[in-house]
Amino acid sequence: MNTQKIVVGLDIGTTKICAIVGRANEYGKVDILGIGKVPSNGGVTRGVVSNIDRTVAAISEAVKMAEDVANVNIKNVQVGIAGAHISSLQHRGMLIRNDSEKEISISDLNKLEADMYKLAVKPGDKILHVIPQDYTVDDEPGFTEPVGMAGIKLEGNFHIITGQISAAKNIYKCVEKTGLRISDLTLEPLASAMAVLSPEEMEAGIVLVDIGGGTTDVAIFHENIIRHTAIIPYGGNIITDDIKEGCFVMKSHAEALKTKFGMALAMEAAENEIITIPGLKGRDPKEISVKNLAKIIQARMQEILELVYFEIKSSGLEKKLAGGIVLTGGGALLKHITHLASYVTGLDARVGHPNEHLAKGMVEEVNSPIYATGIGLVMKGINDAYLSENNIKEDPSQVAEKKDKDTKIKKGFSIFNMKLIKKWLADDKDFNDFD
């Protein structure tokens, strides 16, 4: 048995827990080796662990399923973090260099970035990511890569993402109780962006909207840099609750109505189309109007998209988003969701499927917006300076080709290094030390 560089992405979501096993192939694409998906069973609420035992059980089941399909022994996982506790702020830092003759170096940028982690945040929070925006050298603004330049005063603008220490600790606790180790913890919309956005879209300016079960995550990119992030504390589950109350049905029936017959634009629903669902305990079947169902869904989805639009305006980039909006997550599966998004925001919209960087194989199984975060976490791990080390049961004849393949992998994935991922998607935090 030999060890190959494979990565496991673990998406701990409100409605599902999903483990995806993948690795880079010799052509620089991601091979999906296995997947395990199970319901969260009430262990996660709005992106935050709310029941340790249920979450541990679901993680164990999902990981076991992925192990069996991929024929691997999983030890390390890349995990996403989200939830309403996530917040962000902008801050400017300054560094006075002693020697004006020496060029600005990477260590200068690292020191400026490290200073950001010393900022005071509200009690119970910790800085998760520090994302450089641009730099000013001797009062000359607008530099994105000042390394090699001469100058005494170096200033930088940073986008800083914070989250609750307790939320991160509970994620660690759940994963470690299953016998696994977290290689890295990454903000989920950043992971999703890697899976569904193209480099051209990130350059042109684009909004990623990941509509999950408990939250809607927003990430805005411009000129290959993440400029704005936000977590909206509403997702697909609140639409299910609206249907349950508005149609007087059980929650399981409400979820089925949403996924099978739901649409985001009431004007597209047929006037006289009726859905019949079984009655409770021998009662008469209940009739639901497709038109009324669509009205309930549109009302809540429009509210969520208006909150997204508020974040777009708050970012100051509303007029610089040539790429428009990419919708992903389970909520992106609603019919006519792109039309409603365009109506609310005035921007072009498309649904993001995480297939752009996948090799042939299990593409059909994972080619759905619901897997965007999990696949993005796999891609994140592949691009890290270190890779999760899991024992793969492989054919010994493959070992001879390993070195040559690794070289090609680095070349194939170079597009995700430097500007697109930067240090802010690398190992820039240590959640094992919260005290």
Coordinates of C-alpha atoms in Angstrom, one line a residue:
M1 CA 0.0 0.0 0.0
N2 CA 1.4 3.4 -1.0
T3 CA 0.3 6.9 -0.2
Q4 CA -0.9 9.3 -2.8
K5 CA -1.8 12.9 -2.4
I6 CA -5.6 12.9 -2.1
V7 CA -7.8 15.4 -0.4
V8 CA -11.2 15.1 1.4
G9 CA -13.6 18.1 1.5
L10 CA -16.1 17.9 4.4
D11 CA -19.1 20.2 4.0
I12 CA -21.0 20.4 7.3
G13 CA -24.2 22.1 6.3
T14 CA -27.6 22.8 7.8
T15 CA -29.4 20.2 5.7
K16 CA -26.7 17.8 4.7
I17 CA -23.2 16.6 5.6
C18 CA -21.1 15.7 2.6
A19 CA -17.7 14.2 2.3
I20 CA -16.0 14.3 -1.1
V21 CA -12.7 12.5 -1.9
G22 CA -10.6 13.8 -4.8
R23 CA -7.1 14.3 -6.2
A24 CA -5.5 16.1 -9.1
N25 CA -4.8 14.0 -12.2
E26 CA -1.9 14.3 -14.6
Y27 CA -3.8 16.9 -16.7
G28 CA -4.4 19.3 -13.9
K29 CA -8.1 18.3 -13.4
V30 CA -9.8 17.1 -10.2
D31 CA -10.6 13.4 -10.1
I32 CA -13.5 12.7 -7.8
L33 CA -12.9 9.3 -6.2
G34 CA -15.9 9.0 -3.9
I35 CA -18.7 10.9 -2.2
G36 CA -20.8 10.4 0.9
K37 CA -23.9 12.4 1.7
V38 CA -26.3 12.1 4.6
P39 CA -28.9 14.5 6.2
S40 CA -27.6 16.6 9.1
N41 CA -30.6 15.4 11.2
G42 CA -30.9 18.6 13.2
G43 CA -27.3 18.6 14.2
V44 CA -26.6 21.9 12.5
T45 CA -28.7 25.1 12.6
R46 CA -28.1 28.0 10.2
G47 CA -24.6 26.7 9.5
V48 CA -23.6 26.3 13.1
V49 CA -23.3 23.0 15.1
S50 CA -26.2 22.8 17.5
N51 CA -26.0 19.2 18.5
I52 CA -22.6 17.5 18.9
D53 CA -23.8 13.9 19.0
R54 CA -26.0 14.2 15.9
T55 CA -23.3 16.0 14.0
V56 CA -20.7 13.5 14.9
A57 CA -22.9 10.6 13.9
A58 CA -23.7 12.2 10.5
I59 CA -20.0 13.0 9.8
S60 CA -19.0 9.4 10.6
E61 CA -21.7 8.1 8.3
A62 CA -20.8 10.4 5.4
V63 CA -17.1 9.8 5.7
K64 CA -17.6 6.0 5.9
M65 CA -19.7 6.2 2.7
A66 CA -17.0 8.2 0.9
E67 CA -14.3 5.8 2.1
D68 CA -16.1 2.8 0.8
V69 CA -16.7 4.3 -2.6
A70 CA -13.2 5.7 -3.0
N71 CA -11.4 2.8 -1.4
V72 CA -9.4 5.0 0.9
N73 CA -8.7 5.4 4.6
I74 CA -9.6 9.0 5.5
K75 CA -7.5 10.7 8.1
N76 CA -7.5 14.4 7.3
V77 CA -10.3 16.6 6.0
Q78 CA -10.6 20.2 4.7
V79 CA -13.6 21.7 6.4
G80 CA -15.8 24.7 5.6
I81 CA -17.1 27.2 8.2
A82 CA -20.2 29.5 7.8
G83 CA -23.1 30.8 9.8
A84 CA -24.6 34.1 10.9
H85 CA -21.7 34.6 13.3
I86 CA -19.4 35.3 10.4
S87 CA -18.7 39.0 9.8
S88 CA -16.2 41.2 8.0
L89 CA -14.6 44.6 8.2
Q90 CA -12.1 46.7 6.3
H91 CA -8.8 47.9 7.9
R92 CA -5.7 49.8 6.8
G93 CA -2.3 49.0 8.1
M94 CA 1.1 50.8 7.9
L95 CA 4.7 49.7 8.0
I96 CA 7.7 52.0 8.2
R97 CA 10.8 50.4 6.8
N98 CA 14.2 51.2 8.2
D99 CA 16.2 50.9 5.0
S100 CA 15.0 52.7 2.0
E101 CA 17.7 51.1 -0.2
K102 CA 16.3 47.6 0.3
E103 CA 13.5 46.4 -1.9
I104 CA 10.1 45.7 -0.5
S105 CA 10.0 42.0 0.2
I106 CA 7.5 39.2 0.9
S107 CA 8.4 39.4 4.6
D108 CA 7.3 43.1 4.6
L109 CA 3.9 42.1 3.3
N110 CA 3.7 39.2 5.7
K111 CA 4.5 41.5 8.6
L112 CA 1.8 44.0 7.6
E113 CA -0.6 41.1 7.3
A114 CA 0.4 39.6 10.6
D115 CA -0.3 42.9 12.3
M116 CA -4.0 42.6 11.1
Y117 CA -4.4 39.5 13.3
K118 CA -3.6 41.6 16.3
L119 CA -6.6 43.8 15.8
A120 CA -9.1 43.9 18.6
V121 CA -12.4 42.1 17.7
K122 CA -15.5 41.7 19.7
P123 CA -15.4 39.3 22.7
G124 CA -15.7 35.7 21.6
D125 CA -14.6 36.3 18.0
K126 CA -11.4 35.4 16.2
I127 CA -10.0 36.6 12.9
L128 CA -10.4 33.8 10.3
H129 CA -9.0 35.4 7.1
V130 CA -7.0 38.5 6.3
I131 CA -7.3 39.3 2.6
P132 CA -5.0 42.0 1.0
Q133 CA -6.8 44.4 -1.2
D134 CA -4.1 46.8 -2.4
Y135 CA -1.0 48.6 -1.2
T136 CA 0.3 52.2 -1.1
V137 CA 4.0 52.8 -1.3
D138 CA 5.2 56.2 -0.1
D139 CA 1.7 57.7 -0.5
E140 CA 1.4 56.3 -4.1
P141 CA -1.7 54.1 -4.0
G142 CA -3.0 51.3 -6.2
F143 CA -0.3 48.6 -6.1
T144 CA -1.4 44.9 -5.8
E145 CA 2.1 43.4 -6.0
P146 CA 4.6 45.9 -4.5
V147 CA 7.4 43.3 -3.9
G148 CA 10.7 44.5 -5.5
M149 CA 9.8 48.2 -5.3
A150 CA 11.7 50.8 -3.3
G151 CA 10.0 52.7 -0.5
I152 CA 10.0 53.6 3.1
K153 CA 6.3 53.7 4.0
L154 CA 4.2 50.7 3.1
E155 CA 0.5 50.7 3.6
G156 CA -2.1 48.1 2.9
N157 CA -5.9 47.8 2.8
F158 CA -7.3 44.5 4.1
H159 CA -10.6 42.7 4.1
I160 CA -10.8 40.9 7.4
I161 CA -13.2 38.1 8.1
T162 CA -14.1 37.1 11.7
G163 CA -16.1 34.3 13.3
Q164 CA -17.1 33.0 16.7
I165 CA -14.4 31.0 18.5
S166 CA -17.1 28.7 19.9
A167 CA -18.5 27.9 16.5
A168 CA -15.0 26.9 15.2
K169 CA -14.3 24.9 18.4
N170 CA -17.5 22.9 18.0
I171 CA -16.5 22.0 14.4
Y172 CA -13.2 20.8 15.6
K173 CA -14.8 18.9 18.5
C174 CA -17.2 17.1 16.1
V175 CA -14.5 16.2 13.6
E176 CA -12.0 15.0 16.2
K177 CA -14.6 12.8 17.9
T178 CA -14.8 10.9 14.6
G179 CA -11.1 10.2 14.7
L180 CA -10.3 12.7 11.9
R181 CA -8.0 15.7 11.8
I182 CA -8.9 19.0 10.3
S183 CA -6.2 20.1 7.8
D184 CA -7.7 23.6 7.4
L185 CA -10.9 25.5 8.1
T186 CA -12.1 27.7 5.2
L187 CA -14.9 30.2 4.8
E188 CA -17.5 28.3 2.7
P189 CA -18.3 30.9 0.1
L190 CA -14.6 31.1 -0.7
A191 CA -14.5 27.4 -1.3
S192 CA -17.6 27.4 -3.4
A193 CA -16.1 30.2 -5.5
M194 CA -13.2 28.0 -6.4
A195 CA -15.5 25.3 -7.7
V196 CA -18.0 27.4 -9.8
L197 CA -16.2 30.6 -10.9
S198 CA -13.9 31.0 -13.8
P199 CA -10.7 33.2 -13.6
E200 CA -12.3 35.5 -16.2
E201 CA -15.3 36.1 -14.0
M202 CA -13.2 36.9 -11.0
E203 CA -11.2 39.3 -13.0
A204 CA -14.3 41.1 -14.5
G205 CA -16.1 41.3 -11.2
I206 CA -18.7 38.9 -10.0
V207 CA -21.0 38.0 -7.1
L208 CA -21.2 34.5 -5.8
V209 CA -24.4 33.7 -4.0
D210 CA -24.5 30.3 -2.3
I211 CA -28.0 29.6 -1.1
G212 CA -27.8 26.8 1.5
G213 CA -30.3 25.4 3.8
G214 CA -29.7 27.7 6.8
T215 CA -27.8 30.6 5.3
T216 CA -27.1 32.5 2.1
D217 CA -23.4 33.2 1.6
V218 CA -22.2 36.1 -0.5
A219 CA -18.7 36.7 -1.9
I220 CA -17.8 39.5 -4.3
F221 CA -14.7 39.3 -6.5
H222 CA -13.1 42.1 -8.6
E223 CA -9.8 42.1 -10.3
N224 CA -9.1 38.5 -9.0
I225 CA -9.4 39.6 -5.4
I226 CA -12.2 38.9 -2.9
R227 CA -13.5 42.3 -2.0
H228 CA -16.6 41.7 0.1
T229 CA -18.1 38.8 2.1
A230 CA -21.4 38.4 4.0
I231 CA -23.5 35.7 5.5
I232 CA -27.3 36.2 5.3
P233 CA -29.1 34.2 8.0
Y234 CA -31.8 32.8 5.7
G235 CA -31.7 29.9 3.3
G236 CA -33.8 27.2 1.8
N237 CA -35.1 25.9 5.2
I238 CA -37.0 29.1 5.9
I239 CA -38.8 28.7 2.5
T240 CA -39.8 25.2 3.6
D241 CA -41.2 26.7 6.9
D242 CA -43.1 29.3 4.9
I243 CA -44.7 26.5 2.8
K244 CA -45.5 24.5 5.9
E245 CA -47.4 27.4 7.5
G246 CA -48.9 28.8 4.3
C247 CA -50.2 25.5 3.0
F248 CA -51.0 23.9 6.3
V249 CA -48.9 20.8 5.6
M250 CA -46.3 18.7 7.3
K251 CA -42.6 19.8 7.0
S252 CA -41.7 16.7 5.0
H253 CA -44.5 17.5 2.5
A254 CA -43.5 21.2 2.4
E255 CA -39.9 20.2 1.5
A256 CA -41.2 17.8 -1.2
L257 CA -43.5 20.6 -2.6
K258 CA -40.5 23.0 -2.8
T259 CA -38.1 20.6 -4.5
K260 CA -40.5 19.0 -6.9
F261 CA -42.9 21.7 -7.8
G262 CA -41.5 24.9 -6.5
M263 CA -40.4 27.9 -8.6
A264 CA -39.1 31.4 -7.9
L265 CA -41.4 33.3 -10.2
A266 CA -45.2 33.1 -9.6
M267 CA -46.0 34.5 -13.0
E268 CA -44.5 31.4 -14.6
A269 CA -46.9 29.0 -12.7
A270 CA -50.0 27.7 -14.3
E271 CA -53.2 29.2 -13.0
N272 CA -55.2 26.0 -12.6
E273 CA -52.5 23.4 -11.8
I274 CA -53.2 21.5 -8.5
I275 CA -51.0 19.2 -6.5
T276 CA -52.7 16.6 -4.3
I277 CA -50.9 15.3 -1.2
P278 CA -52.0 12.5 1.1
G279 CA -54.2 13.4 4.1
L280 CA -53.0 12.9 7.6
K281 CA -54.3 9.8 9.5
G282 CA -57.0 8.9 7.0
R283 CA -58.1 12.4 6.4
D284 CA -59.1 13.5 2.8
P285 CA -56.2 14.4 0.5
K286 CA -55.1 18.0 0.5
E287 CA -55.0 20.1 -2.7
I288 CA -52.3 22.7 -3.2
S289 CA -52.3 25.4 -5.9
V290 CA -49.0 25.5 -7.8
K291 CA -49.6 29.2 -8.3
N292 CA -50.0 29.8 -4.5
L293 CA -47.0 27.7 -3.8
A294 CA -44.9 29.8 -6.2
K295 CA -46.2 33.0 -4.6
I296 CA -45.0 31.8 -1.2
I297 CA -41.6 30.8 -2.5
Q298 CA -41.1 34.0 -4.5
A299 CA -42.0 36.2 -1.5
R300 CA -39.2 34.7 0.6
M301 CA -36.7 34.3 -2.1
Q302 CA -37.1 37.9 -3.3
E303 CA -36.5 39.0 0.3
I304 CA -33.3 37.0 0.4
L305 CA -32.1 38.4 -2.9
E306 CA -32.9 41.9 -1.8
L307 CA -30.6 41.3 1.1
V308 CA -28.0 40.1 -1.4
Y309 CA -28.5 43.3 -3.4
F310 CA -28.0 45.4 -0.2
E311 CA -24.6 43.7 0.2
I312 CA -23.7 44.4 -3.4
K313 CA -24.5 48.1 -2.9
S314 CA -22.6 48.2 0.4
S315 CA -19.5 46.8 -1.3
G316 CA -19.3 49.9 -3.6
L317 CA -18.8 47.6 -6.6
E318 CA -22.3 47.6 -8.0
K319 CA -21.2 49.2 -11.3
K320 CA -18.1 47.0 -11.6
L321 CA -19.6 43.6 -11.8
A322 CA -19.5 42.7 -15.5
G323 CA -19.7 39.0 -14.6
G324 CA -23.0 39.5 -12.9
I325 CA -24.2 36.9 -10.3
V326 CA -23.5 33.2 -10.0
L327 CA -26.0 31.3 -7.9
T328 CA -25.1 28.0 -6.3
G329 CA -26.1 25.8 -3.4
G330 CA -29.4 23.9 -3.1
G331 CA -31.4 27.1 -3.5
A332 CA -30.0 27.6 -7.0
L333 CA -32.0 24.5 -8.1
L334 CA -35.3 26.5 -7.9
K335 CA -36.9 27.0 -11.3
H336 CA -36.6 30.6 -12.6
I337 CA -34.2 31.6 -9.8
T338 CA -31.9 33.3 -12.3
H339 CA -34.7 35.4 -13.7
L340 CA -35.7 36.6 -10.2
A341 CA -32.1 37.4 -9.3
S342 CA -31.7 39.5 -12.4
Y343 CA -35.0 41.3 -11.7
V344 CA -34.0 42.1 -8.1
T345 CA -30.4 43.1 -8.8
G346 CA -30.3 44.3 -12.4
L347 CA -27.4 41.9 -13.0
D348 CA -27.0 39.0 -15.3
A349 CA -27.3 35.7 -13.5
R350 CA -26.4 32.0 -14.1
V351 CA -26.5 28.9 -12.0
G352 CA -23.0 27.7 -11.0
H353 CA -22.3 24.0 -11.4
P354 CA -19.0 22.7 -10.0
N355 CA -17.9 20.9 -13.1
E356 CA -15.5 23.3 -14.7
H357 CA -12.4 21.8 -13.1
L358 CA -13.5 18.2 -12.9
A359 CA -12.0 15.3 -14.8
K360 CA -14.2 12.6 -16.4
G361 CA -15.5 10.0 -14.0
M362 CA -17.9 10.8 -11.2
V363 CA -18.9 14.2 -12.9
E364 CA -22.5 13.3 -13.2
E365 CA -22.8 12.4 -9.6
V366 CA -21.4 15.7 -8.3
N367 CA -22.5 18.0 -11.1
S368 CA -25.0 19.9 -8.9
P369 CA -24.8 23.2 -7.1
I370 CA -25.3 21.4 -3.8
Y371 CA -21.8 20.0 -4.1
A372 CA -20.1 23.3 -4.8
T373 CA -18.7 23.8 -1.3
G374 CA -17.4 20.2 -1.0
I375 CA -15.6 20.3 -4.3
G376 CA -14.2 23.7 -3.6
L377 CA -12.8 22.4 -0.3
V378 CA -11.1 19.5 -2.3
M379 CA -9.6 22.1 -4.7
K380 CA -8.5 24.2 -1.8
G381 CA -6.7 21.2 -0.3
I382 CA -5.0 20.4 -3.6
N383 CA -3.7 23.9 -3.8
D384 CA -2.4 24.1 -0.3
A385 CA 1.3 24.0 0.3
Y386 CA 0.7 20.8 2.2
L387 CA -1.8 18.1 1.1
S388 CA -3.9 15.9 3.3
E389 CA -2.3 12.6 3.6
N390 CA -4.6 9.6 3.4
N391 CA -3.7 6.0 2.7
I392 CA -5.0 4.9 -0.7
K393 CA -5.2 1.3 -1.7
E394 CA -3.5 1.5 -5.0
D395 CA -1.9 -0.7 -7.7
P396 CA 1.9 -0.8 -7.2
S397 CA 2.4 -0.4 -10.9
Q398 CA 1.1 3.2 -10.6
V399 CA 4.0 4.2 -8.3
A400 CA 6.6 4.6 -11.0
E401 CA 4.6 7.3 -12.7
K402 CA 4.0 9.3 -9.5
K403 CA 6.8 11.8 -9.8
D404 CA 6.1 12.7 -13.4
K405 CA 2.4 13.2 -12.5
D406 CA 3.1 15.5 -9.6
T407 CA 5.0 17.8 -11.9
K408 CA 2.1 18.0 -14.3
I409 CA -0.3 18.5 -11.5
K410 CA 1.6 21.6 -10.3
K411 CA 1.5 23.0 -13.8
G412 CA -2.2 22.2 -14.4
F413 CA -3.2 23.9 -11.1
S414 CA -1.0 26.9 -11.4
I415 CA -4.1 29.0 -12.4
F416 CA -5.4 28.7 -8.8
N417 CA -2.2 29.9 -7.2
M418 CA -1.0 33.5 -6.7
K419 CA -3.7 36.0 -7.4
L420 CA -6.8 33.7 -7.3
I421 CA -6.0 31.9 -4.1
K422 CA -3.2 33.9 -2.5
K423 CA -2.1 33.5 1.0
W424 CA -5.5 34.2 2.3
L425 CA -6.7 30.8 1.2
A426 CA -3.6 29.1 2.6
D427 CA -2.9 28.0 6.2
D428 CA -3.4 31.5 7.7
K429 CA -5.0 30.6 10.9
D430 CA -4.6 28.2 13.9
F431 CA -7.9 27.2 15.4
N432 CA -6.2 24.8 17.8
D433 CA -5.0 27.8 19.8
F434 CA -8.0 29.9 20.8
D435 CA -6.9 30.9 24.3

